[in-house]
PDB file of N, CA and C in Angstrom:
ATOM      1  N   MET A   1       7.269  23.307  14.876  1.00  0.00           N
ATOM      2  CA  MET A   1       6.953  23.030  13.610  1.00  0.00           C
ATOM      3  C   MET A   1       6.104  24.571  13.409  1.00  0.00           C
ATOM      4  N   GLU A   2       5.540  25.112  12.856  1.00  0.00           N
ATOM      5  CA  GLU A   2       5.478  26.388  13.017  1.00  0.00           C
ATOM      6  C   GLU A   2       4.112  26.279  13.160  1.00  0.00           C
ATOM      7  N   PRO A   3       2.839  27.639  14.225  1.00  0.00           N
ATOM      8  CA  PRO A   3       1.042  26.545  14.438  1.00  0.00           C
ATOM      9  C   PRO A   3      -0.411  26.300  12.352  1.00  0.00           C
ATOM     10  N   HIS A   4       0.960  27.582  11.945  1.00  0.00           N
ATOM     11  CA  HIS A   4       0.303  28.064  10.741  1.00  0.00           C
ATOM     12  C   HIS A   4       0.369  26.615   9.843  1.00  0.00           C
ATOM     13  N   ASN A   5       1.519  26.257  10.001  1.00  0.00           N
ATOM     14  CA  ASN A   5       1.918  24.840   8.789  1.00  0.00           C
ATOM     15  C   ASN A   5       1.120  23.240   9.878  1.00  0.00           C
ATOM     16  N   HIS A   6       1.127  23.417  10.965  1.00  0.00           N
ATOM     17  CA  HIS A   6       0.631  22.687  11.776  1.00  0.00           C
ATOM     18  C   HIS A   6      -0.647  22.745  11.651  1.00  0.00           C
ATOM     19  N   HIS A   7      -1.037  23.587  11.041  1.00  0.00           N
ATOM     20  CA  HIS A   7      -2.779  23.675  11.499  1.00  0.00           C
ATOM     21  C   HIS A   7      -2.640  23.111   9.938  1.00  0.00           C
ATOM     22  N   ALA A   8      -2.395  23.214   8.649  1.00  0.00           N
ATOM     23  CA  ALA A   8      -2.179  23.239   7.718  1.00  0.00           C
ATOM     24  C   ALA A   8      -2.421  21.939   7.158  1.00  0.00           C
ATOM     25  N   LEU A   9      -0.857  20.775   7.648  1.00  0.00           N
ATOM     26  CA  LEU A   9      -0.924  19.774   7.314  1.00  0.00           C
ATOM     27  C   LEU A   9      -2.232  18.712   8.097  1.00  0.00           C
ATOM     28  N   THR A  10      -2.679  19.615   9.715  1.00  0.00           N
ATOM     29  CA  THR A  10      -4.492  18.722  10.270  1.00  0.00           C
ATOM     30  C   THR A  10      -5.252  18.452   8.822  1.00  0.00           C
ATOM     31  N   VAL A  11      -5.397  19.926   8.792  1.00  0.00           N
ATOM     32  CA  VAL A  11      -6.515  19.527   7.907  1.00  0.00           C
ATOM     33  C   VAL A  11      -6.534  19.056   6.205  1.00  0.00           C
ATOM     34  N   ILE A  12      -4.796  18.911   5.982  1.00  0.00           N
ATOM     35  CA  ILE A  12      -4.483  17.286   4.766  1.00  0.00           C
ATOM     36  C   ILE A  12      -5.018  16.122   5.525  1.00  0.00           C
ATOM     37  N   ARG A  13      -4.631  16.466   6.329  1.00  0.00           N
ATOM     38  CA  ARG A  13      -4.269  15.250   7.426  1.00  0.00           C
ATOM     39  C   ARG A  13      -5.653  14.429   7.283  1.00  0.00           C
ATOM     40  N   ASP A  14      -6.615  15.602   7.924  1.00  0.00           N
ATOM     41  CA  ASP A  14      -8.195  14.817   7.809  1.00  0.00           C
ATOM     42  C   ASP A  14      -8.674  14.643   6.141  1.00  0.00           C
ATOM     43  N   THR A  15      -8.311  15.714   5.833  1.00  0.00           N
ATOM     44  CA  THR A  15      -9.195  15.926   3.863  1.00  0.00           C
ATOM     45  C   THR A  15      -8.976  14.112   3.604  1.00  0.00           C
ATOM     46  N   VAL A  16      -7.411  13.759   3.482  1.00  0.00           N
ATOM     47  CA  VAL A  16      -7.329  12.458   3.419  1.00  0.00           C
ATOM     48  C   VAL A  16      -8.006  11.298   4.047  1.00  0.00           C
ATOM     49  N   ASP A  17      -8.037  11.586   4.877  1.00  0.00           N
ATOM     50  CA  ASP A  17      -8.396  10.704   6.573  1.00  0.00           C
ATOM     51  C   ASP A  17      -9.957   9.880   5.558  1.00  0.00           C
ATOM     52  N   THR A  18     -10.513  11.038   5.296  1.00  0.00           N
ATOM     53  CA  THR A  18     -11.947  10.777   5.794  1.00  0.00           C
ATOM     54  C   THR A  18     -12.448  10.513   3.931  1.00  0.00           C
ATOM     55  N   HIS A  19     -11.138  10.873   2.585  1.00  0.00           N
ATOM     56  CA  HIS A  19     -11.442  10.091   1.767  1.00  0.00           C
ATOM     57  C   HIS A  19     -11.890   9.237   1.686  1.00  0.00           C
ATOM     58  N   PRO A  20     -13.266   8.043   0.855  1.00  0.00           N
ATOM     59  CA  PRO A  20     -13.189   6.500   0.412  1.00  0.00           C
ATOM     60  C   PRO A  20     -12.271   6.427   0.242  1.00  0.00           C
ATOM     61  N   ARG A  21     -11.427   5.204   0.374  1.00  0.00           N
ATOM     62  CA  ARG A  21     -10.634   4.302  -0.621  1.00  0.00           C
ATOM     63  C   ARG A  21     -10.805   2.864  -0.766  1.00  0.00           C
ATOM     64  N   ASP A  22      -9.890   2.640  -1.835  1.00  0.00           N
ATOM     65  CA  ASP A  22     -10.951   1.299  -2.662  1.00  0.00           C
ATOM     66  C   ASP A  22      -9.074  -0.230  -2.797  1.00  0.00           C
ATOM     67  N   TRP A  23      -9.905  -0.100  -0.907  1.00  0.00           N
ATOM     68  CA  TRP A  23      -8.542  -1.023  -1.339  1.00  0.00           C
ATOM     69  C   TRP A  23      -8.335  -2.577  -2.078  1.00  0.00           C
ATOM     70  N   PRO A  24      -8.725  -3.211  -2.048  1.00  0.00           N
ATOM     71  CA  PRO A  24      -8.730  -4.269  -3.246  1.00  0.00           C
ATOM     72  C   PRO A  24      -8.041  -3.759  -4.290  1.00  0.00           C
ATOM     73  N   THR A  25      -8.245  -1.903  -5.366  1.00  0.00           N
ATOM     74  CA  THR A  25      -7.458  -1.587  -6.910  1.00  0.00           C
ATOM     75  C   THR A  25      -6.069  -1.229  -5.721  1.00  0.00           C
ATOM     76  N   LEU A  26      -5.793  -0.517  -4.766  1.00  0.00           N
ATOM     77  CA  LEU A  26      -4.726  -0.439  -3.582  1.00  0.00           C
ATOM     78  C   LEU A  26      -3.698  -1.398  -3.909  1.00  0.00           C
ATOM     79  N   HIS A  27      -4.426  -2.413  -2.910  1.00  0.00           N
ATOM     80  CA  HIS A  27      -3.531  -4.136  -2.953  1.00  0.00           C
ATOM     81  C   HIS A  27      -3.717  -3.891  -4.262  1.00  0.00           C
ATOM     82  N   ARG A  28      -4.288  -4.385  -4.391  1.00  0.00           N
ATOM     83  CA  ARG A  28      -3.599  -4.679  -6.599  1.00  0.00           C
ATOM     84  C   ARG A  28      -2.239  -4.470  -7.196  1.00  0.00           C
ATOM     85  N   HIS A  29      -2.529  -2.703  -6.839  1.00  0.00           N
ATOM     86  CA  HIS A  29      -1.237  -2.159  -7.582  1.00  0.00           C
ATOM     87  C   HIS A  29       0.138  -2.336  -6.428  1.00  0.00           C
ATOM     88  N   ALA A  30      -0.492  -2.596  -5.872  1.00  0.00           N
ATOM     89  CA  ALA A  30       0.575  -3.299  -4.457  1.00  0.00           C
ATOM     90  C   ALA A  30       1.757  -4.513  -5.000  1.00  0.00           C
ATOM     91  N   VAL A  31       0.916  -5.088  -5.208  1.00  0.00           N
ATOM     92  CA  VAL A  31       1.050  -6.646  -5.821  1.00  0.00           C
ATOM     93  C   VAL A  31       1.680  -6.566  -6.909  1.00  0.00           C
ATOM     94  N   GLU A  32       1.290  -5.850  -8.466  1.00  0.00           N
ATOM     95  CA  GLU A  32       1.977  -5.029  -9.677  1.00  0.00           C
ATOM     96  C   GLU A  32       3.442  -4.387  -9.038  1.00  0.00           C
ATOM     97  N   PHE A  33       3.498  -3.743  -8.587  1.00  0.00           N
ATOM     98  CA  PHE A  33       4.870  -2.780  -7.650  1.00  0.00           C
ATOM     99  C   PHE A  33       5.805  -3.823  -7.778  1.00  0.00           C
ATOM    100  N   HIS A  34       5.316  -4.817  -6.421  1.00  0.00           N
ATOM    101  CA  HIS A  34       6.252  -5.035  -5.897  1.00  0.00           C
ATOM    102  C   HIS A  34       6.763  -6.731  -6.962  1.00  0.00           C
ATOM    103  N   LEU A  35       5.814  -6.917  -7.549  1.00  0.00           N
ATOM    104  CA  LEU A  35       6.300  -8.055  -8.770  1.00  0.00           C
ATOM    105  C   LEU A  35       7.360  -8.194  -9.809  1.00  0.00           C
ATOM    106  N   ARG A  36       6.954  -6.308 -10.235  1.00  0.00           N
ATOM    107  CA  ARG A  36       8.015  -5.710 -11.121  1.00  0.00           C
ATOM    108  C   ARG A  36       9.516  -5.166 -10.408  1.00  0.00           C
ATOM    109  N   ASN A  37       9.387  -4.827  -9.514  1.00  0.00           N
ATOM    110  CA  ASN A  37      10.389  -5.127  -9.004  1.00  0.00           C
ATOM    111  C   ASN A  37      11.080  -5.997  -8.674  1.00  0.00           C
ATOM    112  N   ALA A  38      10.702  -7.315  -7.828  1.00  0.00           N
ATOM    113  CA  ALA A  38      10.750  -8.380  -7.759  1.00  0.00           C
ATOM    114  C   ALA A  38      11.581  -8.930  -9.531  1.00  0.00           C
ATOM    115  N   GLN A  39      11.324  -9.039 -10.653  1.00  0.00           N
ATOM    116  CA  GLN A  39      11.721  -9.808 -11.900  1.00  0.00           C
ATOM    117  C   GLN A  39      12.385  -8.374 -12.374  1.00  0.00           C
ATOM    118  N   ALA A  40      12.440  -7.234 -12.130  1.00  0.00           N
ATOM    119  CA  ALA A  40      13.314  -6.104 -12.584  1.00  0.00           C
ATOM    120  C   ALA A  40      14.911  -6.207 -11.610  1.00  0.00           C
ATOM    121  N   TRP A  41      14.545  -6.380 -10.552  1.00  0.00           N
ATOM    122  CA  TRP A  41      15.954  -6.744  -9.814  1.00  0.00           C
ATOM    123  C   TRP A  41      16.348  -6.527  -8.348  1.00  0.00           C
ATOM    124  N   ALA A  42      15.067  -7.320  -7.767  1.00  0.00           N
ATOM    125  CA  ALA A  42      15.008  -8.008  -5.807  1.00  0.00           C
ATOM    126  C   ALA A  42      15.261  -9.791  -5.762  1.00  0.00           C
ATOM    127  N   ASN A  43      15.129 -10.138  -6.937  1.00  0.00           N
ATOM    128  CA  ASN A  43      14.938 -11.325  -6.935  1.00  0.00           C
ATOM    129  C   ASN A  43      16.217 -11.842  -7.279  1.00  0.00           C
ATOM    130  N   LYS A  44      17.013 -11.027  -8.764  1.00  0.00           N
ATOM    131  CA  LYS A  44      18.619 -11.781  -8.648  1.00  0.00           C
ATOM    132  C   LYS A  44      19.956 -10.858  -6.638  1.00  0.00           C
ATOM    133  N   ALA A  45      18.611 -10.066  -6.465  1.00  0.00           N
ATOM    134  CA  ALA A  45      19.882  -9.149  -5.446  1.00  0.00           C
ATOM    135  C   ALA A  45      19.802  -9.889  -3.851  1.00  0.00           C
ATOM    136  N   THR A  46      18.215 -10.354  -4.406  1.00  0.00           N
ATOM    137  CA  THR A  46      18.177 -11.761  -3.104  1.00  0.00           C
ATOM    138  C   THR A  46      18.624 -13.223  -3.226  1.00  0.00           C
ATOM    139  N   GLY A  47      18.616 -13.484  -4.590  1.00  0.00           N
ATOM    140  CA  GLY A  47      19.029 -14.995  -5.375  1.00  0.00           C
ATOM    141  C   GLY A  47      16.808 -15.912  -4.737  1.00  0.00           C
ATOM    142  N   LEU A  48      16.266 -14.582  -4.544  1.00  0.00           N
ATOM    143  CA  LEU A  48      14.372 -15.745  -4.013  1.00  0.00           C
ATOM    144  C   LEU A  48      13.810 -14.860  -5.274  1.00  0.00           C
ATOM    145  N   ASP A  49      12.894 -16.112  -5.429  1.00  0.00           N
ATOM    146  CA  ASP A  49      11.683 -16.236  -6.525  1.00  0.00           C
ATOM    147  C   ASP A  49      10.794 -15.275  -5.160  1.00  0.00           C
ATOM    148  N   LEU A  50      10.894 -13.772  -5.404  1.00  0.00           N
ATOM    149  CA  LEU A  50       9.569 -13.060  -4.133  1.00  0.00           C
ATOM    150  C   LEU A  50       8.805 -13.124  -4.719  1.00  0.00           C
ATOM    151  N   ALA A  51       8.114 -13.751  -5.919  1.00  0.00           N
ATOM    152  CA  ALA A  51       6.927 -14.163  -5.998  1.00  0.00           C
ATOM    153  C   ALA A  51       6.227 -14.365  -5.076  1.00  0.00           C
ATOM    154  N   ALA A  52       7.021 -15.773  -4.535  1.00  0.00           N
ATOM    155  CA  ALA A  52       6.430 -17.160  -3.816  1.00  0.00           C
ATOM    156  C   ALA A  52       5.673 -15.762  -2.441  1.00  0.00           C
ATOM    157  N   GLN A  53       5.892 -14.600  -1.925  1.00  0.00           N
ATOM    158  CA  GLN A  53       5.638 -13.760  -1.379  1.00  0.00           C
ATOM    159  C   GLN A  53       4.246 -13.381  -0.902  1.00  0.00           C
ATOM    160  N   VAL A  54       3.567 -13.319  -2.168  1.00  0.00           N
ATOM    161  CA  VAL A  54       2.399 -12.982  -2.324  1.00  0.00           C
ATOM    162  C   VAL A  54       0.659 -13.975  -2.136  1.00  0.00           C
ATOM    163  N   ASP A  55      -0.166 -13.757  -1.211  1.00  0.00           N
ATOM    164  CA  ASP A  55      -0.747 -14.414  -1.285  1.00  0.00           C
ATOM    165  C   ASP A  55      -2.223 -14.389  -2.345  1.00  0.00           C
ATOM    166  N   PRO A  56      -2.139 -15.047  -3.504  1.00  0.00           N
ATOM    167  CA  PRO A  56      -3.032 -15.240  -4.203  1.00  0.00           C
ATOM    168  C   PRO A  56      -4.289 -15.284  -3.507  1.00  0.00           C
ATOM    169  N   ASP A  57      -4.828 -15.173  -2.347  1.00  0.00           N
ATOM    170  CA  ASP A  57      -5.903 -16.099  -1.401  1.00  0.00           C
ATOM    171  C   ASP A  57      -6.453 -14.462  -0.849  1.00  0.00           C
ATOM    172  N   TYR A  58      -5.333 -14.023  -1.322  1.00  0.00           N
ATOM    173  CA  TYR A  58      -5.471 -12.698   0.051  1.00  0.00           C
ATOM    174  C   TYR A  58      -6.457 -11.726   0.007  1.00  0.00           C
ATOM    175  N   VAL A  59      -7.719 -11.453   0.129  1.00  0.00           N
ATOM    176  CA  VAL A  59      -7.727 -10.667   0.092  1.00  0.00           C
ATOM    177  C   VAL A  59      -8.611  -8.917   0.861  1.00  0.00           C
ATOM    178  N   PRO A  60      -7.839  -8.569   0.690  1.00  0.00           N
ATOM    179  CA  PRO A  60      -8.402  -7.211   0.961  1.00  0.00           C
ATOM    180  C   PRO A  60      -9.839  -6.639   2.431  1.00  0.00           C
ATOM    181  N   GLY A  61      -9.240  -6.396   3.685  1.00  0.00           N
ATOM    182  CA  GLY A  61     -10.288  -6.218   4.479  1.00  0.00           C
ATOM    183  C   GLY A  61     -11.017  -7.189   4.995  1.00  0.00           C
ATOM    184  N   ARG A  62     -10.824  -8.726   4.576  1.00  0.00           N
ATOM    185  CA  ARG A  62     -11.500  -9.510   5.184  1.00  0.00           C
ATOM    186  C   ARG A  62     -10.689 -10.146   6.122  1.00  0.00           C
ATOM    187  N   THR A  63     -10.366 -11.301   7.309  1.00  0.00           N
ATOM    188  CA  THR A  63     -10.462 -11.259   8.038  1.00  0.00           C
ATOM    189  C   THR A  63     -10.228 -12.627   7.937  1.00  0.00           C
ATOM    190  N   PRO A  64      -8.358 -13.142   8.182  1.00  0.00           N
ATOM    191  CA  PRO A  64      -8.018 -14.371   8.173  1.00  0.00           C
ATOM    192  C   PRO A  64      -9.013 -15.670   8.684  1.00  0.00           C
ATOM    193  N   GLN A  65      -9.449 -16.366   8.827  1.00  0.00           N
ATOM    194  CA  GLN A  65     -10.080 -17.577   9.159  1.00  0.00           C
ATOM    195  C   GLN A  65      -8.889 -18.473  10.070  1.00  0.00           C
ATOM    196  N   PRO A  66      -8.997 -18.839  11.171  1.00  0.00           N
ATOM    197  CA  PRO A  66      -8.172 -19.546  12.006  1.00  0.00           C
ATOM    198  C   PRO A  66      -7.690 -21.352  11.344  1.00  0.00           C
TER     199      PRO A  66
END
């Protein structure tokens, strides 16, 4: 990769990496996306209820207790 493009990508990555993330919102969106796709086509394609893959007790950022 050309040095100027590498530099540009490094600046972009560093900017994104320092931006705070709202993990609960990102997780909620991921679950909603998963459930929409499961209902739209994936359940039929797999023959499974993929909604069962969602752990309703999962909290992003929390360390699971043994």
